[in-house]
Amino acid sequence: MLILSTSSEDLLMCSRLLKNGNTVAVPTETVYGLAANALDEDAVKRIFLAKGRPADNPLIIHISDISMFPEYCFPTRSAFLLADNFWPGPLTVILPKKTVVPSAVTAGLSSVAVRMPSHPVAKRIISLCGFPLAAPSANISGKPSPTRFEHVVNDLSRNEFVAAAIDGGRCECGVESTVVSLIGDHPCLLRPGAVTVEMLRTVVPDLTVADAVLQKLPQNEKALSPGLKHKHYAPAAETVCLTGSAESSLRYIKARAEGKKTAVICFDGEEEIFSDYTVIPYGLPEKPETLAENVFAALRKADGIKDCERIFVRCAPPEGKGLAVYNRLLRASDFKVVNTEEYV
Ligand code: TXA
Ligand code: MG
């Protein structure tokens, strides 16, 4: 894997690689994406091979200009309203697809997910290419999404299906884009992100929230978004989310650590309280955007602790930008959430 900078020459090199059907990891404002020409079926297949991604999980296509929007899907009035308000930025909309989009991108669905990123590097590469880029998060399937360049290197540097990666530093949002389906009668939130439910409802007041955002799908229920059913973001150690005070969380952890190597992903300023364990502070609950920025890095750090058997994560309420963090932690812990106040 070739390592590229964000210099003009390197971005040009990146666009050449993409034009030749290669995959390249690129920074976006949400997470790093593993990009390929969305209109080239073989290039798209290379993304699935690189990630070990199930073929039934469709990809988002990324555009750099609003004129590209109606080329690949049939935008509705709500779609243009959302685009006006939140693009370029961390919002993806799902609409009926046009036939130019290969079925490998959409995993055979008749809809396609579209987003216009705000990251200057991502935007520049798409305009240099002149075609949309299909790009899932640039991690091995099932691992936390990469929000730092080192995450991409750790996951993909020896991957035969990845030609290059651009070092764009940290990703600002830290969680993947908000996904809204515009296919049914009402707009429906499938994945929460930095564009919050409250922000969306200023534009589409009838927005609903898919059950799967906060609940485990019953085994036999068909997922609105295939991504909702796959195991995600999961460290190897057993991971448990804790709500409740720091004090009751500590009591709960103490009673269950049983001499096992334990990591605690806590809020900033709580390092002392949990100092019997490996502490990984990840931000402030009153500033959920800080938690979002660091949540995947924290999960990866905990996963990297040798022989770590248990990870406890202090969890902020699922409100505003906190909903996206909560949703990712639910998946990382396979929906194991404990209100430690109930154990006093
Ligand atoms: O922020 C992001 O969205 C990042 C960056 C790279 O842009 N990309 C990303 O892609 O998170 P990925 O593949 O990790 O997540 C895409 C999600 C999946 O949950 C997928 O199932 C869903 O979007 N999705 C894609 N196309 C869909 C469709 N036609 N219908 C329903 N869900 C779809
Ligand atoms: Mg992903």
mmCIF file of C-alpha atoms and ligand atoms in Angstrom:
data_model
loop_
_atom_site.group_PDB
_atom_site.id
_atom_site.type_symbol
_atom_site.label_atom_id
_atom_site.label_comp_id
_atom_site.label_asym_id
_atom_site.label_seq_id
_atom_site.Cartn_x
_atom_site.Cartn_y
_atom_site.Cartn_z
ATOM 1 C CA MET A 1 0.000 0.000 0.000
ATOM 2 C CA LEU A 2 1.414 3.311 -1.158
ATOM 3 C CA ILE A 3 1.239 6.127 1.406
ATOM 4 C CA LEU A 4 0.227 9.466 -0.075
ATOM 5 C CA SER A 5 0.095 12.991 1.364
ATOM 6 C CA THR A 6 -2.556 15.622 0.648
ATOM 7 C CA SER A 7 -0.251 17.522 -1.766
ATOM 8 C CA SER A 8 -1.656 18.344 -5.225
ATOM 9 C CA GLU A 9 0.718 15.867 -6.886
ATOM 10 C CA ASP A 10 -0.327 13.073 -4.545
ATOM 11 C CA LEU A 11 -4.037 13.785 -5.045
ATOM 12 C CA LEU A 12 -3.440 13.648 -8.794
ATOM 13 C CA MET A 13 -1.662 10.314 -8.340
ATOM 14 C CA CYS A 14 -4.632 9.136 -6.257
ATOM 15 C CA SER A 15 -7.097 10.079 -8.997
ATOM 16 C CA ARG A 16 -4.970 8.194 -11.551
ATOM 17 C CA LEU A 17 -5.029 5.081 -9.388
ATOM 18 C CA LEU A 18 -8.816 5.371 -9.051
ATOM 19 C CA LYS A 19 -9.269 5.901 -12.799
ATOM 20 C CA ASN A 20 -7.327 2.649 -13.313
ATOM 21 C CA GLY A 21 -9.772 0.694 -11.175
ATOM 22 C CA ASN A 22 -7.778 0.614 -7.920
ATOM 23 C CA THR A 23 -9.011 1.206 -4.385
ATOM 24 C CA VAL A 24 -7.549 4.028 -2.254
ATOM 25 C CA ALA A 25 -8.239 4.916 1.391
ATOM 26 C CA VAL A 26 -9.169 8.598 1.627
ATOM 27 C CA PRO A 27 -9.971 10.900 4.553
ATOM 28 C CA THR A 28 -13.467 12.340 4.943
ATOM 29 C CA GLU A 29 -14.941 14.521 7.697
ATOM 30 C CA THR A 30 -16.648 11.457 9.225
ATOM 31 C CA VAL A 31 -14.263 8.473 8.975
ATOM 32 C CA TYR A 32 -11.695 7.267 6.426
ATOM 33 C CA GLY A 33 -13.319 5.672 3.379
ATOM 34 C CA LEU A 34 -11.993 2.929 1.100
ATOM 35 C CA ALA A 35 -12.806 4.449 -2.278
ATOM 36 C CA ALA A 36 -13.172 3.095 -5.818
ATOM 37 C CA ASN A 37 -14.896 4.197 -9.027
ATOM 38 C CA ALA A 38 -18.586 3.606 -8.263
ATOM 39 C CA LEU A 39 -19.325 3.055 -11.957
ATOM 40 C CA ASP A 40 -16.681 0.325 -12.385
ATOM 41 C CA GLU A 41 -18.082 -3.012 -11.219
ATOM 42 C CA ASP A 42 -14.655 -4.674 -10.892
ATOM 43 C CA ALA A 43 -13.239 -1.777 -8.876
ATOM 44 C CA VAL A 44 -16.260 -1.944 -6.557
ATOM 45 C CA LYS A 45 -15.786 -5.687 -6.090
ATOM 46 C CA ARG A 46 -12.207 -4.994 -5.014
ATOM 47 C CA ILE A 47 -13.594 -2.941 -2.074
ATOM 48 C CA PHE A 48 -15.620 -5.940 -0.868
ATOM 49 C CA LEU A 49 -12.575 -8.207 -1.203
ATOM 50 C CA ALA A 50 -10.300 -5.782 0.649
ATOM 51 C CA LYS A 51 -12.673 -5.421 3.603
ATOM 52 C CA GLY A 52 -14.043 -8.945 3.705
ATOM 53 C CA ARG A 53 -17.420 -7.234 3.495
ATOM 54 C CA PRO A 54 -20.553 -9.342 3.004
ATOM 55 C CA ALA A 55 -21.767 -8.823 -0.583
ATOM 56 C CA ASP A 56 -25.304 -8.061 0.683
ATOM 57 C CA ASN A 57 -24.190 -4.821 2.416
ATOM 58 C CA PRO A 58 -24.502 -1.918 -0.066
ATOM 59 C CA LEU A 59 -22.098 1.037 -0.407
ATOM 60 C CA ILE A 60 -22.543 4.815 -0.312
ATOM 61 C CA ILE A 61 -21.593 6.751 -3.445
ATOM 62 C CA HIS A 62 -19.858 10.090 -2.893
ATOM 63 C CA ILE A 63 -20.349 13.092 -5.167
ATOM 64 C CA SER A 64 -18.580 16.465 -5.239
ATOM 65 C CA ASP A 65 -21.206 18.626 -6.906
ATOM 66 C CA ILE A 66 -24.997 18.891 -6.724
ATOM 67 C CA SER A 67 -25.167 18.475 -10.530
ATOM 68 C CA MET A 68 -24.017 14.861 -10.060
ATOM 69 C CA PHE A 69 -26.958 14.116 -7.724
ATOM 70 C CA PRO A 70 -29.718 13.398 -10.308
ATOM 71 C CA GLU A 71 -27.296 11.451 -12.522
ATOM 72 C CA TYR A 72 -27.349 8.429 -10.225
ATOM 73 C CA CYS A 73 -30.743 8.519 -8.497
ATOM 74 C CA PHE A 74 -34.200 10.107 -8.582
ATOM 75 C CA PRO A 75 -34.086 12.868 -5.930
ATOM 76 C CA THR A 76 -37.370 13.908 -4.325
ATOM 77 C CA ARG A 77 -38.296 17.379 -3.028
ATOM 78 C CA SER A 78 -37.208 16.341 0.479
ATOM 79 C CA ALA A 79 -33.925 15.099 -0.955
ATOM 80 C CA PHE A 80 -33.122 18.488 -2.475
ATOM 81 C CA LEU A 81 -34.182 20.239 0.756
ATOM 82 C CA LEU A 82 -31.868 18.020 2.819
ATOM 83 C CA ALA A 83 -29.055 18.517 0.307
ATOM 84 C CA ASP A 84 -29.527 22.323 0.433
ATOM 85 C CA ASN A 85 -29.304 22.328 4.204
ATOM 86 C CA PHE A 86 -26.698 19.689 4.996
ATOM 87 C CA TRP A 87 -24.437 19.189 1.939
ATOM 88 C CA PRO A 88 -21.573 19.132 1.707
ATOM 89 C CA GLY A 89 -21.465 17.316 5.031
ATOM 90 C CA PRO A 90 -22.053 14.143 7.062
ATOM 91 C CA LEU A 91 -25.475 13.193 5.660
ATOM 92 C CA THR A 92 -26.336 10.292 3.340
ATOM 93 C CA VAL A 93 -29.713 9.959 1.623
ATOM 94 C CA ILE A 94 -31.211 6.806 0.129
ATOM 95 C CA LEU A 95 -33.225 7.160 -3.074
ATOM 96 C CA PRO A 96 -34.355 5.018 -6.015
ATOM 97 C CA LYS A 97 -31.294 4.306 -8.141
ATOM 98 C CA LYS A 98 -30.666 4.904 -11.826
ATOM 99 C CA THR A 99 -29.387 2.022 -13.960
ATOM 100 C CA VAL A 100 -25.886 3.510 -14.412
ATOM 101 C CA VAL A 101 -25.128 2.491 -10.820
ATOM 102 C CA PRO A 102 -23.834 -1.102 -10.902
ATOM 103 C CA SER A 103 -25.737 -3.574 -8.755
ATOM 104 C CA ALA A 104 -22.490 -4.500 -6.949
ATOM 105 C CA VAL A 105 -22.656 -1.031 -5.315
ATOM 106 C CA THR A 106 -26.216 -1.408 -4.091
ATOM 107 C CA ALA A 107 -25.996 -5.129 -3.319
ATOM 108 C CA GLY A 108 -28.800 -5.700 -5.785
ATOM 109 C CA LEU A 109 -31.185 -3.192 -4.164
ATOM 110 C CA SER A 110 -33.202 -0.801 -6.329
ATOM 111 C CA SER A 111 -32.092 2.115 -4.122
ATOM 112 C CA VAL A 112 -28.738 3.857 -3.762
ATOM 113 C CA ALA A 113 -27.137 5.789 -0.887
ATOM 114 C CA VAL A 114 -25.626 9.174 -1.868
ATOM 115 C CA ARG A 115 -23.530 11.664 0.070
ATOM 116 C CA MET A 116 -21.548 14.810 -0.695
ATOM 117 C CA PRO A 117 -18.635 15.000 1.767
ATOM 118 C CA SER A 118 -17.300 18.343 3.017
ATOM 119 C CA HIS A 119 -13.704 17.213 3.496
ATOM 120 C CA PRO A 120 -11.561 19.231 1.042
ATOM 121 C CA VAL A 121 -9.391 16.202 0.159
ATOM 122 C CA ALA A 122 -12.361 13.925 -0.561
ATOM 123 C CA LYS A 123 -14.069 16.656 -2.600
ATOM 124 C CA ARG A 124 -10.917 17.364 -4.608
ATOM 125 C CA ILE A 125 -10.359 13.695 -5.451
ATOM 126 C CA ILE A 126 -13.934 13.225 -6.653
ATOM 127 C CA SER A 127 -13.718 16.279 -8.913
ATOM 128 C CA LEU A 128 -10.340 15.160 -10.284
ATOM 129 C CA CYS A 129 -11.872 11.747 -11.069
ATOM 130 C CA GLY A 130 -15.075 13.095 -12.588
ATOM 131 C CA PHE A 131 -17.015 10.046 -11.370
ATOM 132 C CA PRO A 132 -18.636 9.233 -8.019
ATOM 133 C CA LEU A 133 -16.646 7.192 -5.511
ATOM 134 C CA ALA A 134 -18.149 4.210 -3.764
ATOM 135 C CA ALA A 135 -16.650 4.198 -0.268
ATOM 136 C CA PRO A 136 -17.441 2.253 2.873
ATOM 137 C CA SER A 137 -15.402 2.909 6.003
ATOM 138 C CA ALA A 138 -11.775 1.873 5.423
ATOM 139 C CA ASN A 139 -11.646 -0.839 8.099
ATOM 140 C CA ILE A 140 -11.689 -4.607 7.972
ATOM 141 C CA SER A 141 -15.391 -5.568 8.203
ATOM 142 C CA GLY A 142 -16.578 -5.785 11.812
ATOM 143 C CA LYS A 143 -13.741 -3.617 13.247
ATOM 144 C CA PRO A 144 -14.336 -0.068 14.529
ATOM 145 C CA SER A 145 -14.330 2.519 11.723
ATOM 146 C CA PRO A 146 -10.966 4.252 11.159
ATOM 147 C CA THR A 147 -10.848 7.856 12.354
ATOM 148 C CA ARG A 148 -7.039 8.247 12.461
ATOM 149 C CA PHE A 149 -4.573 7.427 9.688
ATOM 150 C CA GLU A 150 -2.866 4.795 11.852
ATOM 151 C CA HIS A 151 -6.158 2.870 11.994
ATOM 152 C CA VAL A 152 -6.129 2.590 8.197
ATOM 153 C CA VAL A 153 -2.492 1.485 8.226
ATOM 154 C CA ASN A 154 -3.195 -1.105 10.926
ATOM 155 C CA ASP A 155 -6.134 -2.608 9.028
ATOM 156 C CA LEU A 156 -5.081 -2.349 5.390
ATOM 157 C CA SER A 157 -1.344 -1.750 4.889
ATOM 158 C CA ARG A 158 -0.644 -5.331 3.844
ATOM 159 C CA ASN A 159 -3.872 -5.778 1.904
ATOM 160 C CA GLU A 160 -3.356 -6.871 -1.704
ATOM 161 C CA PHE A 161 -6.602 -5.196 -2.797
ATOM 162 C CA VAL A 162 -5.647 -1.705 -1.564
ATOM 163 C CA ALA A 163 -3.343 0.366 -3.798
ATOM 164 C CA ALA A 164 -2.806 3.447 -1.608
ATOM 165 C CA ALA A 165 -3.918 5.484 1.389
ATOM 166 C CA ILE A 166 -3.876 9.246 1.902
ATOM 167 C CA ASP A 167 -2.717 10.548 5.281
ATOM 168 C CA GLY A 168 -5.260 13.248 6.101
ATOM 169 C CA GLY A 169 -4.827 13.245 9.883
ATOM 170 C CA ARG A 170 -7.799 12.866 12.237
ATOM 171 C CA CYS A 171 -11.407 12.769 11.092
ATOM 172 C CA GLU A 172 -13.406 15.613 12.609
ATOM 173 C CA CYS A 173 -16.792 13.954 13.250
ATOM 174 C CA GLY A 174 -15.434 10.545 14.215
ATOM 175 C CA VAL A 175 -18.658 8.666 13.505
ATOM 176 C CA GLU A 176 -20.019 7.762 10.083
ATOM 177 C CA SER A 177 -22.582 9.918 8.294
ATOM 178 C CA THR A 178 -26.225 10.146 9.283
ATOM 179 C CA VAL A 179 -28.232 7.892 6.922
ATOM 180 C CA VAL A 180 -31.803 8.862 5.964
ATOM 181 C CA SER A 181 -33.977 6.719 3.713
ATOM 182 C CA LEU A 182 -36.314 8.668 1.420
ATOM 183 C CA ILE A 183 -37.852 5.536 -0.052
ATOM 184 C CA GLY A 184 -40.980 5.076 2.104
ATOM 185 C CA ASP A 185 -43.931 7.360 2.938
ATOM 186 C CA HIS A 186 -41.890 9.267 5.533
ATOM 187 C CA PRO A 187 -38.176 10.012 5.702
ATOM 188 C CA CYS A 188 -36.638 7.482 8.062
ATOM 189 C CA LEU A 189 -33.393 7.706 10.035
ATOM 190 C CA LEU A 190 -31.442 4.463 9.566
ATOM 191 C CA ARG A 191 -28.145 5.497 11.149
ATOM 192 C CA PRO A 192 -27.607 8.490 13.481
ATOM 193 C CA GLY A 193 -24.587 10.751 12.920
ATOM 194 C CA ALA A 194 -23.373 14.323 13.322
ATOM 195 C CA VAL A 195 -26.480 15.657 11.548
ATOM 196 C CA THR A 196 -28.920 15.027 14.397
ATOM 197 C CA VAL A 197 -32.619 14.078 14.443
ATOM 198 C CA GLU A 198 -33.426 17.598 15.694
ATOM 199 C CA MET A 199 -31.482 19.190 12.816
ATOM 200 C CA LEU A 200 -33.153 16.914 10.259
ATOM 201 C CA ARG A 201 -36.651 17.645 11.610
ATOM 202 C CA THR A 202 -36.193 21.377 10.939
ATOM 203 C CA VAL A 203 -36.220 20.371 7.256
ATOM 204 C CA VAL A 204 -38.273 17.130 7.217
ATOM 205 C CA PRO A 205 -40.579 17.346 10.280
ATOM 206 C CA ASP A 206 -42.142 13.933 9.579
ATOM 207 C CA LEU A 207 -38.820 12.078 9.992
ATOM 208 C CA THR A 208 -39.184 8.745 11.800
ATOM 209 C CA VAL A 209 -36.406 6.776 13.514
ATOM 210 C CA ALA A 210 -35.895 3.109 12.580
ATOM 211 C CA ASP A 211 -36.317 0.726 15.541
ATOM 212 C CA ALA A 212 -32.907 -0.754 14.798
ATOM 213 C CA VAL A 213 -31.183 2.520 15.794
ATOM 214 C CA LEU A 214 -31.679 1.686 19.491
ATOM 215 C CA GLN A 215 -32.843 -1.930 19.544
ATOM 216 C CA LYS A 216 -31.517 -5.281 18.573
ATOM 217 C CA LEU A 217 -33.332 -6.565 15.511
ATOM 218 C CA PRO A 218 -35.261 -9.802 16.064
ATOM 219 C CA GLN A 219 -33.435 -12.637 14.252
ATOM 220 C CA ASN A 220 -36.045 -13.005 11.533
ATOM 221 C CA GLU A 221 -36.849 -9.322 10.881
ATOM 222 C CA LYS A 222 -35.740 -7.915 7.547
ATOM 223 C CA ALA A 223 -33.381 -4.953 8.046
ATOM 224 C CA LEU A 224 -34.337 -1.648 6.383
ATOM 225 C CA SER A 225 -30.641 -1.136 5.961
ATOM 226 C CA PRO A 226 -28.511 -4.254 5.591
ATOM 227 C CA GLY A 227 -25.791 -2.485 7.609
ATOM 228 C CA LEU A 228 -28.061 -2.576 10.655
ATOM 229 C CA LYS A 229 -28.008 -6.352 10.869
ATOM 230 C CA HIS A 230 -24.275 -7.015 10.606
ATOM 231 C CA LYS A 231 -22.066 -7.245 13.681
ATOM 232 C CA HIS A 232 -20.145 -4.004 13.987
ATOM 233 C CA TYR A 233 -17.377 -2.083 15.678
ATOM 234 C CA ALA A 234 -16.765 -4.947 18.058
ATOM 235 C CA PRO A 235 -13.546 -5.361 20.079
ATOM 236 C CA ALA A 236 -12.502 -8.949 20.815
ATOM 237 C CA ALA A 237 -12.965 -8.561 24.606
ATOM 238 C CA GLU A 238 -16.430 -8.674 26.145
ATOM 239 C CA THR A 239 -17.716 -5.088 26.051
ATOM 240 C CA VAL A 240 -20.395 -3.666 28.368
ATOM 241 C CA CYS A 241 -21.951 -0.163 28.283
ATOM 242 C CA LEU A 242 -22.613 1.486 31.643
ATOM 243 C CA THR A 243 -25.115 4.254 32.305
ATOM 244 C CA GLY A 244 -25.413 5.811 35.784
ATOM 245 C CA SER A 245 -22.939 7.727 37.920
ATOM 246 C CA ALA A 246 -19.168 7.203 37.983
ATOM 247 C CA GLU A 247 -19.443 5.967 41.585
ATOM 248 C CA SER A 248 -22.052 3.302 40.889
ATOM 249 C CA SER A 249 -20.166 2.319 37.715
ATOM 250 C CA LEU A 250 -17.005 1.785 39.778
ATOM 251 C CA ARG A 251 -18.894 -0.380 42.305
ATOM 252 C CA TYR A 252 -20.368 -2.417 39.478
ATOM 253 C CA ILE A 253 -16.983 -2.925 37.785
ATOM 254 C CA LYS A 254 -15.250 -3.821 41.085
ATOM 255 C CA ALA A 255 -17.809 -6.503 41.815
ATOM 256 C CA ARG A 256 -17.287 -8.077 38.391
ATOM 257 C CA ALA A 257 -13.635 -7.560 37.422
ATOM 258 C CA GLU A 258 -12.784 -10.896 39.156
ATOM 259 C CA GLY A 259 -9.062 -10.351 38.685
ATOM 260 C CA LYS A 260 -9.515 -10.261 34.919
ATOM 261 C CA LYS A 261 -7.618 -7.674 32.914
ATOM 262 C CA THR A 262 -10.121 -4.844 32.520
ATOM 263 C CA ALA A 263 -10.208 -1.594 30.551
ATOM 264 C CA VAL A 264 -12.541 1.304 31.335
ATOM 265 C CA ILE A 265 -13.411 3.802 28.618
ATOM 266 C CA CYS A 266 -14.407 6.757 30.796
ATOM 267 C CA PHE A 267 -15.209 10.442 30.558
ATOM 268 C CA ASP A 268 -12.423 13.036 30.788
ATOM 269 C CA GLY A 269 -11.595 13.788 34.431
ATOM 270 C CA GLU A 270 -12.601 10.306 35.688
ATOM 271 C CA GLU A 271 -9.142 8.747 35.247
ATOM 272 C CA GLU A 272 -8.492 8.756 39.035
ATOM 273 C CA ILE A 273 -11.779 7.065 39.873
ATOM 274 C CA PHE A 274 -11.065 4.096 37.593
ATOM 275 C CA SER A 275 -7.291 4.008 38.188
ATOM 276 C CA ASP A 276 -7.332 0.325 39.278
ATOM 277 C CA TYR A 277 -7.996 -0.498 35.616
ATOM 278 C CA THR A 278 -6.547 0.578 32.267
ATOM 279 C CA VAL A 279 -8.321 3.899 31.673
ATOM 280 C CA ILE A 280 -9.071 5.361 28.271
ATOM 281 C CA PRO A 281 -10.745 8.790 28.546
ATOM 282 C CA TYR A 282 -12.765 9.739 25.427
ATOM 283 C CA GLY A 283 -14.384 13.136 25.995
ATOM 284 C CA LEU A 284 -17.089 14.892 27.959
ATOM 285 C CA PRO A 285 -20.749 13.784 28.198
ATOM 286 C CA GLU A 286 -21.916 17.416 28.053
ATOM 287 C CA LYS A 287 -20.013 17.733 24.761
ATOM 288 C CA PRO A 288 -21.101 14.567 22.916
ATOM 289 C CA GLU A 289 -19.249 15.691 19.773
ATOM 290 C CA THR A 290 -15.997 15.035 21.696
ATOM 291 C CA LEU A 291 -17.186 11.501 22.486
ATOM 292 C CA ALA A 292 -18.057 10.998 18.808
ATOM 293 C CA GLU A 293 -14.622 12.141 17.707
ATOM 294 C CA ASN A 294 -12.864 9.650 19.984
ATOM 295 C CA VAL A 295 -15.200 6.675 20.418
ATOM 296 C CA PHE A 296 -13.735 4.451 17.700
ATOM 297 C CA ALA A 297 -10.142 5.344 18.632
ATOM 298 C CA ALA A 298 -10.967 4.412 22.242
ATOM 299 C CA LEU A 299 -12.499 1.051 21.233
ATOM 300 C CA ARG A 300 -9.442 0.281 19.116
ATOM 301 C CA LYS A 301 -7.111 1.241 21.959
ATOM 302 C CA ALA A 302 -8.978 -1.039 24.376
ATOM 303 C CA ASP A 303 -8.903 -3.820 21.793
ATOM 304 C CA GLY A 304 -5.124 -3.406 21.527
ATOM 305 C CA ILE A 305 -4.490 -4.025 25.252
ATOM 306 C CA LYS A 306 -2.764 -7.384 25.553
ATOM 307 C CA ASP A 307 -4.894 -10.071 27.232
ATOM 308 C CA CYS A 308 -7.686 -7.600 28.004
ATOM 309 C CA GLU A 309 -10.779 -9.654 28.834
ATOM 310 C CA ARG A 310 -13.350 -6.990 29.685
ATOM 311 C CA ILE A 311 -14.098 -3.497 28.454
ATOM 312 C CA PHE A 312 -16.541 -1.245 30.318
ATOM 313 C CA VAL A 313 -17.661 1.936 28.579
ATOM 314 C CA ARG A 314 -19.191 4.935 30.334
ATOM 315 C CA CYS A 315 -22.162 5.894 28.171
ATOM 316 C CA ALA A 316 -23.761 9.362 27.708
ATOM 317 C CA PRO A 317 -27.536 9.739 27.079
ATOM 318 C CA PRO A 318 -28.761 9.005 23.533
ATOM 319 C CA GLU A 319 -29.627 12.648 22.842
ATOM 320 C CA GLY A 320 -28.521 15.074 20.124
ATOM 321 C CA LYS A 321 -25.083 14.100 18.821
ATOM 322 C CA GLY A 322 -24.956 11.583 21.687
ATOM 323 C CA LEU A 323 -27.433 9.339 19.830
ATOM 324 C CA ALA A 324 -24.790 8.433 17.231
ATOM 325 C CA VAL A 325 -22.261 7.522 19.943
ATOM 326 C CA TYR A 326 -24.835 5.482 21.869
ATOM 327 C CA ASN A 327 -25.846 3.642 18.687
ATOM 328 C CA ARG A 328 -22.216 2.662 17.921
ATOM 329 C CA LEU A 329 -21.599 1.556 21.519
ATOM 330 C CA LEU A 330 -24.742 -0.601 21.461
ATOM 331 C CA ARG A 331 -23.309 -2.434 18.473
ATOM 332 C CA ALA A 332 -19.797 -2.663 19.923
ATOM 333 C CA SER A 333 -21.256 -4.300 23.054
ATOM 334 C CA ASP A 334 -23.831 -6.424 21.233
ATOM 335 C CA PHE A 335 -26.518 -4.384 23.059
ATOM 336 C CA LYS A 336 -25.202 -5.063 26.570
ATOM 337 C CA VAL A 337 -26.210 -1.948 28.517
ATOM 338 C CA VAL A 338 -26.359 -1.784 32.317
ATOM 339 C CA ASN A 339 -27.833 1.024 34.419
ATOM 340 C CA THR A 340 -25.426 0.744 37.350
ATOM 341 C CA GLU A 341 -27.761 2.779 39.605
ATOM 342 C CA GLU A 342 -29.934 -0.333 39.778
ATOM 343 C CA TYR A 343 -27.088 -2.291 41.395
ATOM 344 C CA VAL A 344 -26.432 -0.112 44.473
HETATM 345 O O1 TXA B 1 -19.542 8.594 6.796
HETATM 346 C C1 TXA B 1 -19.773 7.648 6.044
HETATM 347 O O2 TXA B 1 -20.901 7.388 5.634
HETATM 348 C C2 TXA B 1 -18.559 6.797 5.617
HETATM 349 C C3 TXA B 1 -17.635 7.669 4.766
HETATM 350 C C4 TXA B 1 -16.503 6.889 4.167
HETATM 351 O O3 TXA B 1 -18.376 8.345 3.796
HETATM 352 N N1 TXA B 1 -19.004 5.633 4.898
HETATM 353 C C5 TXA B 1 -19.637 4.619 5.517
HETATM 354 O O4 TXA B 1 -19.951 3.567 4.704
HETATM 355 O O5 TXA B 1 -19.890 4.619 6.698
HETATM 356 P P1 TXA B 1 -20.389 2.135 5.252
HETATM 357 O O6 TXA B 1 -20.409 1.272 4.052
HETATM 358 O O7 TXA B 1 -19.499 1.731 6.350
HETATM 359 O O8 TXA B 1 -21.850 2.343 5.736
HETATM 360 C C6 TXA B 1 -22.906 2.514 4.787
HETATM 361 C C7 TXA B 1 -24.222 2.204 5.428
HETATM 362 C C8 TXA B 1 -24.386 0.732 5.697
HETATM 363 O O9 TXA B 1 -25.029 0.576 6.946
HETATM 364 C C9 TXA B 1 -25.255 0.270 4.529
HETATM 365 O O10 TXA B 1 -26.004 -0.881 4.861
HETATM 366 C C10 TXA B 1 -26.143 1.472 4.328
HETATM 367 O O11 TXA B 1 -25.291 2.591 4.548
HETATM 368 N N2 TXA B 1 -26.668 1.546 2.953
HETATM 369 C C11 TXA B 1 -25.969 1.774 1.809
HETATM 370 N N3 TXA B 1 -26.778 1.730 0.731
HETATM 371 C C12 TXA B 1 -28.027 1.474 1.197
HETATM 372 C C13 TXA B 1 -29.316 1.300 0.579
HETATM 373 N N4 TXA B 1 -29.472 1.381 -0.738
HETATM 374 N N5 TXA B 1 -30.379 1.046 1.390
HETATM 375 C C14 TXA B 1 -30.221 0.967 2.739
HETATM 376 N N6 TXA B 1 -29.037 1.116 3.373
HETATM 377 C C15 TXA B 1 -27.957 1.361 2.614
HETATM 378 MG MG MG B 2 -18.609 0.710 7.955
#
